[in-house]
Each structure stands twice: as C-alpha cells, then as structure tokens.
Amino acid sequence: MDNIGNSEPEYESAPDDDGGKTKRMSEKPVFDIGKTVILVNKDQDIIDTQAVLINPVDSYVGKYLGQFFSTKVIGATLRDSAEETEIDDEIDGEDDDDYNKSRRSPKYWKILGTLGNPKTTVLPWLWAVMKMDDYDAYLREAVKCGVVIYDITEPSQERFEEIRGVLDALRSRVNNFNVPRVFILISSLHTWSHTKKTNQEDMFSEEDYRRRHTKPLYRELQLLERYVVAAGKMTKGKLKAYVVGAGAIYGAEESPLHHWFMSAWHNAKYLPIYGTGKNFMPTMYIQDLAKLVQNIMDVPPKLQRYLIAVDPVICQQDQIAKAISRVLGSGRVKRVSEEDIYLNKELTPFQADQHLLDLKIQSAYAMENFNMDFAAEDGFDSIINKVSTEYKHSRNLEPLKVVIAGPPASGKSTIARQISDLYRLNHFTKDDIIKTTLELLKETAGESPETDIQGVDIEKEEVIRKEALQVLAEVDDYLGRLSASLAEQSDVEMESEAETPGFVTPKKSLTPPERDVTKLSDEVFIRLVRWRLLTNQCQNQGFVLDGFPENLNQAKMLFAASEDVMETAEEDAEEGRDILDPRIVPDRVVVLEASDEFLTQRLQSVPAAQLQDKHKDKHFAKLLAEHRELNSVYETSFLYYLDLQEILYFPIDITTGDGLLMQNIIGKLMDMLGKPRNYGLTFEEEEAIKNAQNFEKSQVEDAEKEDMAMIESRELEERRANIQQWMEKLAKVKREEFEREEAALVPLRHYLMAHVVPTLTKGLIDVTRARPDDPVEYLAEFLFANNPGSLNTTLGEHFPNSGR
C-alpha cells in the first residue's frame, strides 16, 4: 500500500465497544505503509475506524463515493439529526457533552482504495492506495479498515471470488474484533428482473428480498449477494455486512445513461427509446446513493442487511430519454426495437439490461429510517437541469465561445477554421450564419408538433415553432420593405431617364427584385444570430464568430442580456455597463492587427486562383476602406464596447515575425484557450478515421507491393539484359582473342610451310623407305639432323639420303 498523504500519518484511537478494555494504538501506526506486515500478535485487534476502503476507487461509483466521504465528518448524519431535535427538545446532559466534544474535534473519513486502472492519476482526496499485487498482504491490510466498500455495478466472475475472499478473511478474525467491521456491497437490481408481481400497482421493497427471481445470466450475482448477507448474520454483530441494490446510477460523469447524454450533447436528431419505452426503469441519483451509504456507515442497521437504493419516483424509460433530450438535445426521441440496444457500442450488455428492466420498487427502509433528504425526491425529471450541469462540469464539456476580429485578408477565417477543428466548435462567418440560420428557421417553423418522431414535448415544440415563425416574419418583413424601397427607387430613376429624348420605356418586370439576405439591418441580423447561438447545438459545443460583431451597436445587441435574464440579474448591474448574457458573451476575443500596405502585399503574393472574390483587387480595396471607416471612430467601434464592458481581448500583430506564420498564431491561441472542452472524436468519426487510415494503409501496401513487383520485374529484366550483354561481350572477347591468336599464328605458319613442312615431308618419305623399328625416334632424329637452324652436322652421316 502506498501512502499518498503525509509521510508520517498520525492515528487517533477509535472508540472501543468494550468500554475501554482495548489497548490504545495511538503510539503505533495502524497501517504499515510501503511494506507487508505479518501480524504476530493475533489476539490484538488493529483497526482504524476512520479508514474506508473502496474497491475500486477509480470507478464511476467509487470515485464519487470517495470524494463525497472525504469531506464528511464521522457521524454527520447523527449530528444533523441532533441539530434538528435541539431546536425543540432538550438533549440529555451526558449526550450533550459528548455531542459538543465531537463538535470541537470532528473526525473525517480517511479514504483508501484500489485502482482498477493502474494508469489512473492519483486523486487528491485519496489518503492511500492499496496494491493487490500480493493478495494475502492486501487482505491483512483490508481487515484493519473500519469500513470496506466494494463496487460491483459492473460485475465480473473474478471479482465475485475476490469479494468472497475478503469476507472470509474478515470472518476468520471476528473473534479478535473489539470494534465491529462494516462491509458494504454496492450492487444492482438485476437480481429482481424476473420477480412476479401479485398486483400491478404494488411496489417491491426490502420485504420482498427473499422472493426475488432473476434470469440465469445473473444467478451468480444473486448468490454473491446472499453470501454477503449471510456473512454478517453469524458473527454476533462483529461483522456487519450489507448489500445495496441500486438502480441505474446517474449524475456527475454518468455511466449507464451516458450514451443518452453524449448523443444529446452531440446534437443527435433524436435519442433512441428501446422497445415501447413504457418499462419502469429504476434509477438512483449518485448523490442520494452516497448519502444512503453514509447513513449505513454512521449507524449500521441491526436487522436489515439488504437495502434498496432507488429514486422515490420511478420513471419510465421514455420519460428519462425525453428529459435528457429536452435539456441537452433536440427534444425528440424515437422508438427502436429492443434488440438494437445490444448493438449500441456505448453500452455493455449489463447496462443494456438495466435499460430494459421493468421494476416498480422503492427504498422503503431508507425513507423510513435514514436521516437523508432525497435530492431526486420527485424523480429524474425534477433534477435533470442540475444533472446536466454536473455532467458538463464533470466531463469538462463547458462550451467555449470565441470571437475573432480584424481587417479583411488578415487570416480570420483560416484561424477560425483551425480553432473550430481543433476544439470542435461551430464556426460562423457573417454570410454563413445568415443562410444556415434561415434554413434552420424554415425547417423548425415548418415542422408540426404532430410529428412521427415520438416523445416530442408538444408545448415546448409549439413555443419553439412560434419563435422561429416570428424571427422569419421579421426577416421577411425587412426584406420586403427593402425590396419595395429598391423597386421604388428604380421606378424614380426610370421616370427621370424617360424625360430624356429618344428614351424607350422598358417593359415592367413581372418578378420582384431578388432579395439579398446579406443586406439585413443590424437589428434583424443580430436577432438571427442570437436565435442561432442559443440553440442547444451552440450551447453544448460552443462557437467561433468569424469577423462579427463589427461595431458597438451589434455587440451591444448581441451580448447584452435579454429581459428575462435582466430580471434575475438587475442587482448585479453597474453604472455604465450592460448586464451581459452569460450564454453568449465570449470567453476569448482575438483581434488581428495589420497595416493596409501589409494586407495588400500579402494578397499580391497569393495566386489569383486561390483568392476569394471579396479579396480580389476590385472588391478588396472597397472592403478594406469600409472596415477602416467603421473603426475610425473609437467610441462606436467593437473594441470600445469590449473596453466599456471590461471584456478582455488579445491583440495579435500579424506583421511581426511571430505573426507571419499562421501556426505561430494557432499555437498562441491554443495556449490561451487551454485544453479542448469536448469528447474529441465520436465513435462514428473514430471508426471513419480508422477505416480511412486502414484504407490508406492498404492502398500504400498495395502500391508498395506493385512497386516491389515492378522493381523485381525491372531488376529481372535488367538482370537478363545484363546477362545477354555479358554473353555478347564474352563472345566478342573470345572472337577477338581468336582473331588475335590467328593473326599471331600467320608468321609461324609461313615459317613452318617454308622450313619445317618440307623437311618433315622428306622425313616421312624416308621413314616409309627405311622402315625402321622405331619410326618416331627415327623421324625425330631425322628432323633434328636436317633442321635448317641446327648446328649438329654429324648426324647427317646416319641419314645419307637426308640431303636429297
């Protein structure tokens, strides 16, 4: 076990159940940190009653429970109860003294835990980490804890055996316990899945524990729960073991319901409801679960060993999905088949069964005996706003709102696109937000609340539709008035031209002038922008406004709070400052700065084919002049409004060395904006990228194979060509060598024909005539004797005919 608190922890002795007979252990640490200790004195009970072991402490439930208990005083639930009764009743003198003494020196729970994932970062409230490399050593340390909590809301067979081992270790030492141990198993309600109702209106409770039935898949879990309950019944109160059967736990980071929250946050068109959606799905707010477990730790129940942990109001599956969709998503749900839930990769089979569980059950014991108020007293729907806020905060999904301003051609759109891609924000230019918002308004206004998609909140849908119609009416009215004004102006010009000699009056057009939506007034434009930025899509992910607002008037209308927000914030208003709308006011404002000469030279260095129309010579000069004129008066500029409202902005000079490269600016902005506040890629996007990478990899491999085959073929051809060339060269060399040899033999041949062959012929004739016994020796002597270059003349006497 590793100590992550103080290097020399101090322990206070726990209150003894035997009236003080137990030896105090304050002079010696209860836990031997960093080494394995084998207990020598088995008769001595070593315990720290403040220690709570949570296994694992880095799970969804374990993490929340650990953080919750680390801030709680031991006996806090009793203290709350005493404070309530102190108002009306007198407290007994002795109890009052004890109570006041405990108030003066409160003791907090010390959280120990095991890590399911070794890579988990150390949690700041965790007192110590217990390692399980040596299981026997882990058991010896576990029995020293006053409370042991096991979380099996995601069960596995291996953990079942581990839990039985811990219980057996505790039971084997109960005879030496002077202070009782508390063991709590956080389980689920899967073991009730096949329990029959005698009456459809009846609610199950702890009284029905013994007649519950489950499907075969969760039979082992049911046996484990019975094992835990039985383990504490035969120890005379020295081991108090409890099972907490919890519904689908929600809150904070979310776990079983996370797929709904994530889909809604990602702006899914609808959330799925599996089957009819009318099954009663037990749920439990994680904060209420922590309070329930805290009550068990403070005052362990004497007789009730199995407790149910569910919200006081059990909602149906479709009600839960609708609530999540309404607050975070589109407000729509759609029924799909039950089988589809097992195809959802975001859900484990265990969690999928939780969604399909149909069980009307209540926490009867907790509501009657525990000192706790259920936060979800009126059910899941009553605290969905609070839960959604916790969800965003716990997963760091707070929307990031950025405004990028600057002159034309300064790189606003390039930077905005890269920031939106890196941080997965909604990127809006002025023209884009007008066109896309009008399309979205028409789609919203044209949808009838009587839709085929189930689960629509009719009243809210009608309100949204009426608001969309109202915004569209304002846009249409302004464009109509603008079009009529332009038409009237055109008629006046035609009448003035008609007075000129020789003018022919053109036929009147039957179609009205085309409406240019980019010519909206500031009021109508900001009305569109506010409507768009307040949609769930922008409120979930955040946004980047590219090049607007452009002046003080637009900024004031955009960022100032609406009347309903002002009513709740009037007291916070300061003189000379607006009450800003926290839903829209930007977190960061970036202002790019550059001179006209720099911007002009910059555009000249860009190929004409890559330039936007507005950045070409005939448009850019006018656009730049309009921007400078708009910001020439500081008191009407966008920057003046930022200064007036004390909104920080960050100027970046793109003409400097650091600003010339866009990557340097992006790096600065990333340091300024911090880490992305989103999930990163969705599962589908990850799959798409993975498939694209695999496809690209396969293409590269195929190309490499083709290249290798081509290279091998080319090498083979080259080898064959080289061999052919080498053979030709070898034949040529042999031919040349033969010719040289032939040429070298010509003089020798002439010499032989002139001098040797005649003598040889004579010798052969002489041999045939003389018929010697050894013709070869005879011929050799003849040639030697008659050699023209020979100096031996004495041999001629033996060949009298050689001279002829």
mmCIF file of C-alpha atoms in Angstrom, residues 527-703:
data_model
loop_
_atom_site.group_PDB
_atom_site.id
_atom_site.type_symbol
_atom_site.label_atom_id
_atom_site.label_comp_id
_atom_site.label_asym_id
_atom_site.label_seq_id
_atom_site.Cartn_x
_atom_site.Cartn_y
_atom_site.Cartn_z
ATOM 1 C CA ARG A 527 -31.941 38.649 -33.970
ATOM 2 C CA LEU A 528 -30.939 35.773 -36.257
ATOM 3 C CA VAL A 529 -27.538 35.364 -34.603
ATOM 4 C CA ARG A 530 -28.943 35.293 -31.059
ATOM 5 C CA TRP A 531 -31.524 32.695 -32.028
ATOM 6 C CA ARG A 532 -28.799 30.510 -33.515
ATOM 7 C CA LEU A 533 -26.320 30.878 -30.652
ATOM 8 C CA LEU A 534 -28.991 29.962 -28.098
ATOM 9 C CA THR A 535 -29.740 26.637 -29.772
ATOM 10 C CA ASN A 536 -28.612 23.532 -27.916
ATOM 11 C CA GLN A 537 -26.028 22.874 -30.613
ATOM 12 C CA CYS A 538 -24.115 26.093 -29.835
ATOM 13 C CA GLN A 539 -24.823 25.964 -26.109
ATOM 14 C CA ASN A 540 -23.349 22.464 -25.924
ATOM 15 C CA GLN A 541 -20.226 22.741 -28.069
ATOM 16 C CA GLY A 542 -19.629 26.496 -28.217
ATOM 17 C CA PHE A 543 -18.861 28.626 -31.261
ATOM 18 C CA VAL A 544 -16.357 30.796 -33.132
ATOM 19 C CA LEU A 545 -17.702 34.060 -34.568
ATOM 20 C CA ASP A 546 -15.591 34.973 -37.594
ATOM 21 C CA GLY A 547 -15.495 38.732 -38.259
ATOM 22 C CA PHE A 548 -18.534 39.898 -36.310
ATOM 23 C CA PRO A 549 -19.859 41.739 -34.386
ATOM 24 C CA GLU A 550 -18.368 44.643 -36.332
ATOM 25 C CA ASN A 551 -19.348 47.677 -34.267
ATOM 26 C CA LEU A 552 -20.589 48.808 -30.875
ATOM 27 C CA ASN A 553 -24.259 48.612 -31.838
ATOM 28 C CA GLN A 554 -24.038 44.978 -32.987
ATOM 29 C CA ALA A 555 -22.002 43.970 -29.920
ATOM 30 C CA LYS A 556 -24.444 45.656 -27.556
ATOM 31 C CA MET A 557 -27.464 43.905 -29.085
ATOM 32 C CA LEU A 558 -25.663 40.556 -29.241
ATOM 33 C CA PHE A 559 -24.005 40.321 -25.829
ATOM 34 C CA ALA A 560 -26.451 42.263 -23.646
ATOM 35 C CA ALA A 561 -28.818 40.085 -21.649
ATOM 36 C CA SER A 562 -32.432 39.708 -22.677
ATOM 37 C CA GLU A 563 -35.257 40.941 -20.446
ATOM 38 C CA ASP A 564 -35.821 37.592 -18.731
ATOM 39 C CA VAL A 565 -32.123 37.392 -17.813
ATOM 40 C CA MET A 566 -32.058 41.023 -16.673
ATOM 41 C CA GLU A 567 -34.885 40.414 -14.217
ATOM 42 C CA THR A 568 -32.726 37.941 -12.297
ATOM 43 C CA ALA A 569 -29.524 39.991 -12.514
ATOM 44 C CA GLU A 570 -30.561 43.622 -12.046
ATOM 45 C CA GLU A 571 -28.856 43.821 -8.681
ATOM 46 C CA ASP A 572 -25.521 42.936 -10.278
ATOM 47 C CA ALA A 573 -25.678 45.758 -12.811
ATOM 48 C CA GLU A 574 -23.070 48.538 -12.575
ATOM 49 C CA GLU A 575 -23.407 52.069 -13.792
ATOM 50 C CA GLY A 576 -22.294 52.449 -17.405
ATOM 51 C CA ARG A 577 -22.176 48.721 -18.013
ATOM 52 C CA ASP A 578 -24.642 46.320 -19.559
ATOM 53 C CA ILE A 579 -25.850 43.123 -17.951
ATOM 54 C CA LEU A 580 -24.234 40.559 -20.228
ATOM 55 C CA ASP A 581 -25.865 37.332 -21.307
ATOM 56 C CA PRO A 582 -23.598 34.546 -19.944
ATOM 57 C CA ARG A 583 -24.888 32.191 -22.619
ATOM 58 C CA ILE A 584 -23.446 34.315 -25.453
ATOM 59 C CA VAL A 585 -20.735 36.614 -24.075
ATOM 60 C CA PRO A 586 -17.371 35.329 -25.415
ATOM 61 C CA ASP A 587 -14.739 33.634 -23.294
ATOM 62 C CA ARG A 588 -11.965 34.927 -25.552
ATOM 63 C CA VAL A 589 -11.802 37.756 -28.092
ATOM 64 C CA VAL A 590 -8.850 37.793 -30.510
ATOM 65 C CA VAL A 591 -8.132 40.926 -32.556
ATOM 66 C CA LEU A 592 -5.759 40.595 -35.527
ATOM 67 C CA GLU A 593 -3.892 43.765 -36.492
ATOM 68 C CA ALA A 594 -2.080 44.739 -39.718
ATOM 69 C CA SER A 595 -1.454 47.789 -41.906
ATOM 70 C CA ASP A 596 -3.165 48.346 -45.259
ATOM 71 C CA GLU A 597 0.164 48.060 -47.100
ATOM 72 C CA PHE A 598 0.920 44.719 -45.477
ATOM 73 C CA LEU A 599 -2.526 43.307 -46.297
ATOM 74 C CA THR A 600 -2.279 44.482 -49.916
ATOM 75 C CA GLN A 601 1.190 42.975 -50.362
ATOM 76 C CA ARG A 602 0.011 39.793 -48.711
ATOM 77 C CA LEU A 603 -2.820 39.367 -51.217
ATOM 78 C CA GLN A 604 -0.476 40.066 -54.128
ATOM 79 C CA SER A 605 1.653 37.097 -53.066
ATOM 80 C CA VAL A 606 -1.339 34.740 -53.229
ATOM 81 C CA PRO A 607 -2.196 33.164 -56.626
ATOM 82 C CA ALA A 608 -5.323 34.710 -58.114
ATOM 83 C CA ALA A 609 -6.987 31.290 -58.407
ATOM 84 C CA GLN A 610 -6.806 30.850 -54.625
ATOM 85 C CA LEU A 611 -8.296 34.228 -53.747
ATOM 86 C CA GLN A 612 -11.915 34.667 -52.693
ATOM 87 C CA ASP A 613 -13.977 37.086 -54.754
ATOM 88 C CA LYS A 614 -14.059 39.628 -51.955
ATOM 89 C CA HIS A 615 -10.260 39.608 -51.790
ATOM 90 C CA LYS A 616 -9.677 40.397 -55.450
ATOM 91 C CA ASP A 617 -8.488 43.839 -56.433
ATOM 92 C CA LYS A 618 -11.830 45.259 -57.482
ATOM 93 C CA HIS A 619 -13.513 44.275 -54.172
ATOM 94 C CA PHE A 620 -10.730 44.262 -51.604
ATOM 95 C CA ALA A 621 -9.924 47.974 -51.686
ATOM 96 C CA LYS A 622 -13.564 48.847 -51.082
ATOM 97 C CA LEU A 623 -13.898 46.220 -48.350
ATOM 98 C CA LEU A 624 -10.782 47.444 -46.554
ATOM 99 C CA ALA A 625 -11.899 51.068 -46.782
ATOM 100 C CA GLU A 626 -15.300 50.173 -45.280
ATOM 101 C CA HIS A 627 -13.616 48.346 -42.388
ATOM 102 C CA ARG A 628 -11.304 51.282 -41.642
ATOM 103 C CA GLU A 629 -14.182 53.749 -41.787
ATOM 104 C CA LEU A 630 -16.266 51.554 -39.469
ATOM 105 C CA ASN A 631 -13.491 51.584 -36.874
ATOM 106 C CA SER A 632 -12.244 55.106 -37.414
ATOM 107 C CA VAL A 633 -14.336 56.433 -34.521
ATOM 108 C CA TYR A 634 -13.266 54.604 -31.366
ATOM 109 C CA GLU A 635 -16.469 55.424 -29.453
ATOM 110 C CA THR A 636 -18.585 53.454 -31.967
ATOM 111 C CA SER A 637 -16.188 50.563 -32.504
ATOM 112 C CA PHE A 638 -16.361 46.996 -31.287
ATOM 113 C CA LEU A 639 -13.169 47.469 -29.236
ATOM 114 C CA TYR A 640 -14.744 50.369 -27.376
ATOM 115 C CA TYR A 641 -17.628 48.131 -26.289
ATOM 116 C CA LEU A 642 -15.155 45.495 -25.060
ATOM 117 C CA ASP A 643 -13.283 48.099 -23.046
ATOM 118 C CA LEU A 644 -16.532 49.561 -21.733
ATOM 119 C CA GLN A 645 -17.795 46.168 -20.528
ATOM 120 C CA GLU A 646 -14.312 45.137 -19.320
ATOM 121 C CA ILE A 647 -14.203 42.149 -21.639
ATOM 122 C CA LEU A 648 -10.584 41.166 -22.176
ATOM 123 C CA TYR A 649 -9.336 40.886 -25.737
ATOM 124 C CA PHE A 650 -5.983 39.782 -27.099
ATOM 125 C CA PRO A 651 -4.455 41.816 -29.950
ATOM 126 C CA ILE A 652 -2.064 39.946 -32.273
ATOM 127 C CA ASP A 653 0.108 41.830 -34.758
ATOM 128 C CA ILE A 654 0.369 39.573 -37.789
ATOM 129 C CA THR A 655 3.113 41.741 -39.348
ATOM 130 C CA THR A 656 5.690 40.722 -36.746
ATOM 131 C CA GLY A 657 7.961 37.726 -37.043
ATOM 132 C CA ASP A 658 5.785 35.552 -34.809
ATOM 133 C CA GLY A 659 2.601 36.567 -36.584
ATOM 134 C CA LEU A 660 3.756 35.980 -40.151
ATOM 135 C CA LEU A 661 3.247 32.232 -39.771
ATOM 136 C CA MET A 662 -0.312 31.080 -39.023
ATOM 137 C CA GLN A 663 0.995 28.139 -37.000
ATOM 138 C CA ASN A 664 2.580 30.545 -34.515
ATOM 139 C CA ILE A 665 -0.755 32.309 -34.063
ATOM 140 C CA ILE A 666 -2.593 28.998 -33.673
ATOM 141 C CA GLY A 667 -0.057 27.919 -31.051
ATOM 142 C CA LYS A 668 -0.584 31.146 -29.095
ATOM 143 C CA LEU A 669 -4.356 30.757 -29.263
ATOM 144 C CA MET A 670 -4.187 27.140 -28.060
ATOM 145 C CA ASP A 671 -2.128 28.245 -25.047
ATOM 146 C CA MET A 672 -4.705 30.953 -24.409
ATOM 147 C CA LEU A 673 -7.781 28.740 -24.855
ATOM 148 C CA GLY A 674 -6.418 25.776 -22.909
ATOM 149 C CA LYS A 675 -7.340 22.149 -23.446
ATOM 150 C CA PRO A 676 -10.348 21.264 -25.633
ATOM 151 C CA ARG A 677 -13.609 21.035 -23.718
ATOM 152 C CA ASN A 678 -15.186 18.179 -25.615
ATOM 153 C CA TYR A 679 -15.192 14.452 -26.121
ATOM 154 C CA GLY A 680 -12.833 14.594 -29.032
ATOM 155 C CA LEU A 681 -13.978 12.357 -31.849
ATOM 156 C CA THR A 682 -17.245 10.456 -31.694
ATOM 157 C CA PHE A 683 -17.247 6.687 -32.096
ATOM 158 C CA GLU A 684 -18.520 7.015 -35.667
ATOM 159 C CA GLU A 685 -15.850 9.595 -36.509
ATOM 160 C CA GLU A 686 -13.149 7.433 -34.950
ATOM 161 C CA GLU A 687 -14.398 4.491 -36.977
ATOM 162 C CA ALA A 688 -14.466 6.629 -40.127
ATOM 163 C CA ILE A 689 -10.915 7.853 -39.487
ATOM 164 C CA LYS A 690 -9.784 4.336 -38.639
ATOM 165 C CA ASN A 691 -11.382 2.990 -41.817
ATOM 166 C CA ALA A 692 -9.822 5.798 -43.832
ATOM 167 C CA GLN A 693 -6.438 5.059 -42.267
ATOM 168 C CA ASN A 694 -6.831 1.342 -42.928
ATOM 169 C CA PHE A 695 -7.895 2.075 -46.497
ATOM 170 C CA GLU A 696 -4.972 4.427 -46.952
ATOM 171 C CA LYS A 697 -2.672 1.851 -45.366
ATOM 172 C CA SER A 698 -3.990 -0.868 -47.667
ATOM 173 C CA GLN A 699 -3.547 1.442 -50.631
ATOM 174 C CA VAL A 700 0.016 2.175 -49.543
ATOM 175 C CA GLU A 701 0.679 -1.524 -49.050
ATOM 176 C CA ASP A 702 -0.825 -2.332 -52.444
ATOM 177 C CA ALA A 703 1.222 0.433 -54.013
#
